[in-house]
């Protein structure tokens, strides 16, 4: 049995997770504690890097203590440590990396600098078991919208497509601001959309023309189209049908994400799709993905909402895969890499 400690601090959530890896490669989640600073950022309408970094400093030790209490373990029980080294906010990443290096040095255990994006995919293995090879991952979060081919979670993750401007989560936050809804925008838009008509307004589907990048995403134009539509209604003194706007916007996002993901799975003959990342908790994205995957004969896997958002458990899970694959640990001069590409699973 191997106990892996995972530390996540790439953005506005301090996550500490503990998993147990048995001799057959099975994972057991022992603890998953998260401290979020989202309320501190809400009045700014987005994450303030300096505020996030200070929040991580304040939350790291208390969150660590809670995780070990929940798991019923001591620090001395840890056999390896995994930490998000990128991508993310530089200052926020440095807090987690510095803590992980200190724990690894004091405990005399190997340290693994892990990729945040691959961690989101690894989170699914905590709920649904090992991933088939290959599988397709649709990663949808606040800062990332990507299609990934996963041949081996520890060593071979390849980007098929990515966002060229605003990620889906960013578009949700900006549209929420236009509609006067709170930050973060995903949950309130999702709730409003369930009361609205998704066909009320024909918002554009970005990068879906015949000459556009086949597997890339663009949501900047959609965000702008929503803002201009709302501004036109307000200028003419007409009421803005908030629920219909939310539903039509959300339908446009879900339509593009799921259509491109299914097309990629069919093109590369991949029979399993994982949808992960914070926006994967969105009800319409999950429903439309399930509908389209079923029609195409693709097995769909979506982690439970708590595992979709940023957390330490996903980093611990990825660390367990790195340990099981015999990947070389990181050196103690490991640093944060804000622009770490997804193809670099460990640093």
CSV table of C-alpha atoms in Angstrom, one decimal:
chain,number,residue,atom,x,y,z
A,1,UNK,CA,0.0,0.0,0.0
A,2,UNK,CA,1.3,3.5,-0.9
A,3,UNK,CA,-0.1,6.7,0.5
A,4,UNK,CA,0.1,9.7,-1.8
A,5,UNK,CA,-0.4,13.3,-0.7
A,6,UNK,CA,-1.7,15.7,-3.3
A,7,UNK,CA,-1.5,19.5,-3.1
A,8,UNK,CA,-3.3,21.9,-5.4
A,9,UNK,CA,-3.0,25.7,-5.5
A,10,UNK,CA,-3.1,26.8,-9.1
A,11,UNK,CA,-5.9,29.3,-8.8
A,12,UNK,CA,-8.3,30.3,-6.0
A,13,UNK,CA,-8.7,26.9,-4.2
A,14,UNK,CA,-6.3,25.3,-1.7
A,15,UNK,CA,-6.7,21.6,-2.1
A,16,UNK,CA,-5.2,18.7,-0.1
A,17,UNK,CA,-6.0,15.1,-1.0
A,18,UNK,CA,-4.9,11.7,0.2
A,19,UNK,CA,-5.2,8.5,-1.8
A,20,UNK,CA,-4.1,4.9,-1.2
A,21,UNK,CA,-2.6,2.9,-4.0
A,22,UNK,CA,-2.8,-0.8,-3.6
A,23,UNK,CA,-0.6,-3.5,-5.2
A,24,UNK,CA,-3.1,-4.0,-8.0
A,25,UNK,CA,-3.1,-0.3,-9.0
A,26,UNK,CA,-6.5,0.5,-7.5
A,27,UNK,CA,-7.0,3.9,-5.9
A,28,UNK,CA,-8.9,4.7,-2.7
A,29,UNK,CA,-9.8,8.2,-1.8
A,30,UNK,CA,-9.0,8.8,1.8
A,31,UNK,CA,-9.5,12.6,2.1
A,32,UNK,CA,-10.3,15.6,-0.1
A,33,UNK,CA,-10.2,18.9,1.7
A,34,UNK,CA,-10.6,22.3,-0.1
A,35,UNK,CA,-10.4,25.9,1.1
A,36,UNK,CA,-11.8,28.3,-1.4
A,37,UNK,CA,-11.1,32.1,-1.6
A,38,UNK,CA,-13.8,32.7,-4.2
A,39,UNK,CA,-15.7,35.0,-1.9
A,40,UNK,CA,-12.7,37.3,-1.7
A,41,UNK,CA,-12.7,37.6,-5.4
A,42,UNK,CA,-16.4,38.0,-6.0
A,43,UNK,CA,-16.5,41.8,-5.7
A,44,UNK,CA,-13.8,42.0,-8.4
A,45,UNK,CA,-15.7,39.8,-10.8
A,46,UNK,CA,-12.7,37.5,-11.2
A,47,UNK,CA,-9.6,36.1,-9.5
A,48,UNK,CA,-7.1,38.6,-8.2
A,49,UNK,CA,-3.7,36.7,-8.3
A,50,UNK,CA,-2.2,38.5,-5.2
A,51,UNK,CA,-5.3,37.9,-3.2
A,52,UNK,CA,-5.3,34.2,-4.2
A,53,UNK,CA,-1.7,33.8,-3.2
A,54,UNK,CA,-2.2,35.2,0.2
A,55,UNK,CA,-5.3,33.1,0.7
A,56,UNK,CA,-3.2,29.9,-0.1
A,57,UNK,CA,-0.6,30.9,2.5
A,58,UNK,CA,-3.3,31.3,5.1
A,59,UNK,CA,-5.2,28.1,4.2
A,60,UNK,CA,-2.4,25.6,3.5
A,61,UNK,CA,-1.6,24.3,7.0
A,62,UNK,CA,-5.2,24.3,8.3
A,63,UNK,CA,-6.4,22.4,5.1
A,64,UNK,CA,-3.5,20.0,5.5
A,65,UNK,CA,-4.5,19.3,9.1
A,66,UNK,CA,-8.1,18.7,8.2
A,67,UNK,CA,-7.2,16.2,5.4
A,68,UNK,CA,-5.1,14.1,7.8
A,69,UNK,CA,-7.8,14.2,10.5
A,70,UNK,CA,-10.4,13.0,8.0
A,71,UNK,CA,-8.1,10.2,6.7
A,72,UNK,CA,-7.0,9.2,10.2
A,73,UNK,CA,-3.4,9.3,9.1
A,74,UNK,CA,-0.2,11.0,10.3
A,75,UNK,CA,2.3,12.9,8.1
A,76,UNK,CA,4.8,10.0,8.6
A,77,UNK,CA,2.3,7.7,6.8
A,78,UNK,CA,2.9,9.5,3.5
A,79,UNK,CA,5.0,7.7,0.9
A,80,UNK,CA,5.0,10.3,-1.9
A,81,UNK,CA,3.9,13.8,-2.6
A,82,UNK,CA,2.4,15.2,-5.8
A,83,UNK,CA,1.9,19.0,-6.3
A,84,UNK,CA,0.5,21.1,-9.1
A,85,UNK,CA,3.4,22.8,-10.7
A,86,UNK,CA,1.4,24.2,-13.6
A,87,UNK,CA,-0.4,25.6,-15.4
A,88,UNK,CA,-1.9,28.3,-13.2
A,89,UNK,CA,-1.2,31.6,-11.5
A,90,UNK,CA,2.5,31.9,-10.7
A,91,UNK,CA,2.2,33.2,-7.2
A,92,UNK,CA,-0.5,30.7,-6.3
A,93,UNK,CA,1.4,27.8,-7.7
A,94,UNK,CA,4.6,28.8,-5.8
A,95,UNK,CA,2.7,28.5,-2.5
A,96,UNK,CA,1.7,24.9,-3.2
A,97,UNK,CA,5.1,23.9,-4.7
A,98,UNK,CA,7.0,25.5,-1.7
A,99,UNK,CA,4.8,23.6,0.8
A,100,UNK,CA,5.2,20.3,-1.1
A,101,UNK,CA,9.0,20.7,-1.2
A,102,UNK,CA,9.1,21.4,2.5
A,103,UNK,CA,7.0,18.3,3.3
A,104,UNK,CA,8.9,16.1,1.0
A,105,UNK,CA,12.3,17.2,2.3
A,106,UNK,CA,11.3,16.8,6.0
A,107,UNK,CA,9.7,13.4,5.4
A,108,UNK,CA,12.3,12.1,3.0
A,109,UNK,CA,9.8,11.0,0.4
A,110,UNK,CA,9.7,11.5,-3.4
A,111,UNK,CA,8.2,14.6,-4.9
A,112,UNK,CA,6.3,14.8,-8.2
A,113,UNK,CA,5.5,18.1,-9.9
A,114,UNK,CA,2.2,17.3,-11.6
A,115,UNK,CA,0.2,18.9,-14.5
A,116,UNK,CA,-3.0,20.5,-13.3
A,117,UNK,CA,-4.9,19.6,-16.5
A,118,UNK,CA,-3.9,15.9,-16.4
A,119,UNK,CA,-5.0,16.0,-12.8
A,120,UNK,CA,-8.5,16.8,-13.9
A,121,UNK,CA,-8.6,13.7,-16.0
A,122,UNK,CA,-7.0,11.6,-13.3
A,123,UNK,CA,-9.9,12.7,-10.9
A,124,UNK,CA,-12.2,10.4,-12.9
A,125,UNK,CA,-10.2,7.3,-12.0
A,126,UNK,CA,-11.1,7.9,-8.3
A,127,UNK,CA,-14.7,7.3,-9.2
A,128,UNK,CA,-14.8,5.1,-12.3
A,129,UNK,CA,-11.5,3.2,-12.1
A,130,UNK,CA,-8.7,2.9,-14.7
A,131,UNK,CA,-9.0,4.7,-18.0
A,132,UNK,CA,-9.1,2.6,-21.2
A,133,UNK,CA,-6.3,3.4,-23.7
A,134,UNK,CA,-6.9,5.5,-25.6
A,135,UNK,CA,-9.6,7.7,-24.3
A,136,UNK,CA,-10.7,11.2,-25.1
A,137,UNK,CA,-10.9,13.9,-22.5
A,138,UNK,CA,-13.0,17.0,-22.9
A,139,UNK,CA,-11.5,19.4,-20.3
A,140,UNK,CA,-13.7,22.4,-19.5
A,141,UNK,CA,-12.7,24.8,-16.7
A,142,UNK,CA,-12.5,28.5,-15.9
A,143,UNK,CA,-9.3,28.9,-17.9
A,144,UNK,CA,-9.2,25.9,-20.2
A,145,UNK,CA,-11.3,24.3,-22.9
A,146,UNK,CA,-9.4,21.4,-24.5
A,147,UNK,CA,-9.7,18.1,-26.2
A,148,UNK,CA,-7.1,15.6,-25.1
A,149,UNK,CA,-6.1,12.2,-26.3
A,150,UNK,CA,-5.0,10.1,-23.3
A,151,UNK,CA,-3.0,7.0,-24.2
A,152,UNK,CA,-1.3,6.8,-20.8
A,153,UNK,CA,-2.3,9.2,-18.1
A,154,UNK,CA,1.2,9.1,-16.6
A,155,UNK,CA,3.2,9.6,-19.8
A,156,UNK,CA,1.2,10.2,-23.0
A,157,UNK,CA,-1.4,13.0,-23.1
A,158,UNK,CA,-1.8,14.8,-26.4
A,159,UNK,CA,-3.7,18.0,-27.2
A,160,UNK,CA,-6.1,17.6,-30.1
A,161,UNK,CA,-7.8,21.0,-29.8
A,162,UNK,CA,-7.9,24.0,-27.5
A,163,UNK,CA,-9.5,27.4,-27.0
A,164,UNK,CA,-8.0,30.3,-29.0
A,165,UNK,CA,-9.5,33.0,-26.8
A,166,UNK,CA,-11.9,32.8,-23.9
A,167,UNK,CA,-12.4,29.4,-22.3
A,168,UNK,CA,-16.0,28.3,-21.6
A,169,UNK,CA,-15.7,29.2,-17.9
A,170,UNK,CA,-14.4,32.7,-18.7
A,171,UNK,CA,-17.4,33.2,-21.0
A,172,UNK,CA,-19.8,32.1,-18.3
A,173,UNK,CA,-18.3,34.6,-15.9
A,174,UNK,CA,-18.4,37.5,-18.4
A,175,UNK,CA,-22.0,36.7,-19.5
A,176,UNK,CA,-23.0,36.5,-15.8
A,177,UNK,CA,-21.7,40.0,-15.3
A,178,UNK,CA,-23.7,41.3,-18.3
A,179,UNK,CA,-26.8,39.7,-16.8
A,180,UNK,CA,-26.2,41.0,-13.3
A,181,UNK,CA,-25.6,37.5,-11.9
A,182,UNK,CA,-23.0,36.8,-9.2
A,183,UNK,CA,-19.5,35.5,-9.7
A,184,UNK,CA,-18.6,32.7,-10.5
A,185,UNK,CA,-21.1,32.8,-13.3
A,186,UNK,CA,-21.4,29.0,-14.0
A,187,UNK,CA,-23.9,28.0,-11.3
A,188,UNK,CA,-26.3,31.0,-11.5
A,189,UNK,CA,-26.4,30.8,-15.3
A,190,UNK,CA,-27.1,27.1,-15.2
A,191,UNK,CA,-30.0,27.6,-12.7
A,192,UNK,CA,-31.5,30.4,-14.8
A,193,UNK,CA,-31.1,28.4,-18.0
A,194,UNK,CA,-33.2,25.6,-16.6
A,195,UNK,CA,-36.1,28.0,-16.5
A,196,UNK,CA,-35.5,29.5,-20.0
A,197,UNK,CA,-36.0,28.5,-23.6
A,198,UNK,CA,-32.7,27.4,-25.2
A,199,UNK,CA,-34.0,28.1,-28.7
A,200,UNK,CA,-35.3,31.6,-27.9
A,201,UNK,CA,-32.2,33.4,-29.3
A,202,UNK,CA,-29.9,32.1,-32.0
A,203,UNK,CA,-26.5,33.0,-30.6
A,204,UNK,CA,-23.5,32.1,-32.8
A,205,UNK,CA,-21.5,28.9,-32.6
A,206,UNK,CA,-17.8,29.9,-32.8
A,207,UNK,CA,-15.4,28.1,-35.0
A,208,UNK,CA,-18.0,25.8,-36.6
A,209,UNK,CA,-17.5,27.0,-40.2
A,210,UNK,CA,-16.1,24.7,-42.9
A,211,UNK,CA,-12.7,26.5,-42.9
A,212,UNK,CA,-12.4,26.8,-39.1
A,213,UNK,CA,-10.1,24.8,-36.9
A,214,UNK,CA,-11.9,21.5,-36.6
A,215,UNK,CA,-11.2,20.8,-32.9
A,216,UNK,CA,-10.4,24.2,-31.5
A,217,UNK,CA,-12.8,26.4,-29.5
A,218,UNK,CA,-13.7,30.1,-29.4
A,219,UNK,CA,-16.2,31.7,-27.0
A,220,UNK,CA,-15.2,35.3,-27.2
A,221,UNK,CA,-17.5,36.0,-30.1
A,222,UNK,CA,-20.4,34.3,-28.3
A,223,UNK,CA,-19.8,36.4,-25.2
A,224,UNK,CA,-19.7,39.6,-27.2
A,225,UNK,CA,-22.9,38.6,-29.1
A,226,UNK,CA,-24.8,38.1,-25.8
A,227,UNK,CA,-23.5,41.5,-24.5
A,228,UNK,CA,-24.6,43.3,-27.7
A,229,UNK,CA,-28.0,41.6,-27.7
A,230,UNK,CA,-28.7,42.6,-24.1
A,231,UNK,CA,-27.4,46.2,-24.7
A,232,UNK,CA,-29.8,46.5,-27.7
A,233,UNK,CA,-32.8,45.5,-25.6
A,234,UNK,CA,-31.9,47.8,-22.8
A,235,UNK,CA,-31.3,50.7,-25.3
A,236,UNK,CA,-34.7,50.2,-26.7
A,237,UNK,CA,-36.3,50.1,-23.3
A,238,UNK,CA,-37.3,46.5,-23.5
A,239,UNK,CA,-37.1,43.9,-20.8
A,240,UNK,CA,-34.3,41.5,-20.9
A,241,UNK,CA,-35.6,37.9,-20.7
A,242,UNK,CA,-32.8,36.7,-18.4
A,243,UNK,CA,-33.7,33.1,-18.3
A,244,UNK,CA,-34.0,32.8,-22.1
A,245,UNK,CA,-30.7,34.6,-22.6
A,246,UNK,CA,-29.0,32.3,-20.1
A,247,UNK,CA,-30.6,29.2,-21.7
A,248,UNK,CA,-29.7,30.2,-25.3
A,249,UNK,CA,-26.1,31.1,-24.3
A,250,UNK,CA,-25.6,27.9,-22.4
A,251,UNK,CA,-27.0,25.9,-25.3
A,252,UNK,CA,-24.5,27.5,-27.7
A,253,UNK,CA,-21.6,26.5,-25.4
A,254,UNK,CA,-22.8,23.0,-24.8
A,255,UNK,CA,-23.6,22.5,-28.5
A,256,UNK,CA,-20.1,23.4,-29.6
A,257,UNK,CA,-18.2,21.5,-26.8
A,258,UNK,CA,-20.1,18.3,-27.2
A,259,UNK,CA,-20.3,18.3,-31.0
A,260,UNK,CA,-16.5,18.8,-31.4
A,261,UNK,CA,-15.7,16.2,-28.7
A,262,UNK,CA,-17.9,13.5,-30.3
A,263,UNK,CA,-16.5,14.3,-33.8
A,264,UNK,CA,-13.0,13.9,-32.4
A,265,UNK,CA,-13.8,10.6,-30.7
A,266,UNK,CA,-15.3,9.3,-34.0
A,267,UNK,CA,-12.4,10.6,-36.1
A,268,UNK,CA,-9.7,9.0,-34.0
A,269,UNK,CA,-11.8,5.8,-33.2
A,270,UNK,CA,-11.9,6.4,-29.4
A,271,UNK,CA,-14.7,4.6,-27.6
A,272,UNK,CA,-14.5,6.4,-24.2
A,273,UNK,CA,-14.9,10.1,-23.4
A,274,UNK,CA,-14.2,11.7,-20.0
A,275,UNK,CA,-15.6,15.2,-19.4
A,276,UNK,CA,-13.8,16.9,-16.5
A,277,UNK,CA,-13.0,20.3,-15.1
A,278,UNK,CA,-15.1,22.7,-13.1
A,279,UNK,CA,-17.6,23.5,-16.0
A,280,UNK,CA,-18.2,19.7,-16.4
A,281,UNK,CA,-20.6,20.1,-13.5
A,282,UNK,CA,-22.9,22.1,-15.8
A,283,UNK,CA,-26.2,20.3,-16.2
A,284,UNK,CA,-26.7,21.0,-19.9
A,285,UNK,CA,-23.2,20.0,-20.9
A,286,UNK,CA,-23.5,16.7,-19.1
A,287,UNK,CA,-27.0,16.0,-20.6
A,288,UNK,CA,-26.0,16.9,-24.2
A,289,UNK,CA,-22.8,14.9,-23.9
A,290,UNK,CA,-24.7,11.9,-22.6
A,291,UNK,CA,-27.2,12.2,-25.5
A,292,UNK,CA,-24.6,12.6,-28.2
A,293,UNK,CA,-22.3,9.9,-26.8
A,294,UNK,CA,-25.1,7.4,-26.6
A,295,UNK,CA,-26.1,8.1,-30.2
A,296,UNK,CA,-22.5,7.6,-31.3
A,297,UNK,CA,-21.9,4.5,-29.2
A,298,UNK,CA,-19.3,6.2,-27.0
A,299,UNK,CA,-19.0,5.4,-23.3
A,300,UNK,CA,-19.2,8.7,-21.3
A,301,UNK,CA,-17.5,9.2,-17.9
A,302,UNK,CA,-18.1,12.3,-15.8
A,303,UNK,CA,-16.8,12.6,-12.3
A,304,UNK,CA,-19.1,13.8,-9.5
A,305,UNK,CA,-19.1,17.6,-9.2
A,306,UNK,CA,-16.8,17.8,-6.2
A,307,UNK,CA,-14.1,16.0,-8.2
A,308,UNK,CA,-14.7,18.2,-11.2
A,309,UNK,CA,-13.6,21.4,-9.5
A,310,UNK,CA,-10.0,22.1,-8.5
A,311,UNK,CA,-9.0,19.8,-5.6
A,312,UNK,CA,-6.1,18.0,-4.0
A,313,UNK,CA,-7.6,14.6,-4.6
A,314,UNK,CA,-7.1,14.9,-8.4
A,315,UNK,CA,-3.4,15.8,-7.9
A,316,UNK,CA,-2.9,12.8,-5.5
A,317,UNK,CA,-4.6,10.6,-8.1
A,318,UNK,CA,-2.3,11.7,-10.8
A,319,UNK,CA,0.6,11.3,-8.4
A,320,UNK,CA,-0.5,7.7,-7.8
A,321,UNK,CA,-0.4,7.1,-11.6
A,322,UNK,CA,3.1,8.5,-11.8
A,323,UNK,CA,4.3,6.3,-8.9
A,324,UNK,CA,2.7,3.2,-10.4
A,325,UNK,CA,4.2,3.9,-13.8
A,326,UNK,CA,7.7,4.2,-12.3
A,327,UNK,CA,8.1,7.9,-13.5
A,328,UNK,CA,11.2,9.6,-12.1
A,329,UNK,CA,10.4,11.9,-9.2
A,330,UNK,CA,11.1,15.6,-9.5
A,331,UNK,CA,14.1,17.3,-8.0
A,332,UNK,CA,13.9,19.5,-5.0
A,333,UNK,CA,14.6,22.6,-7.2
A,334,UNK,CA,11.2,22.1,-8.7
A,335,UNK,CA,9.5,25.4,-9.5
A,336,UNK,CA,6.2,26.7,-10.7
A,337,UNK,CA,5.6,26.6,-14.4
A,338,UNK,CA,2.5,28.8,-15.2
A,339,UNK,CA,2.4,27.9,-18.9
A,340,UNK,CA,3.1,24.1,-18.5
A,341,UNK,CA,1.8,22.3,-21.6
A,342,UNK,CA,-0.6,19.4,-21.0
A,343,UNK,CA,1.8,17.1,-22.8
A,344,UNK,CA,4.2,17.5,-19.9
A,345,UNK,CA,2.4,15.3,-17.3
A,346,UNK,CA,5.2,15.6,-14.7
A,347,UNK,CA,8.1,18.0,-14.3
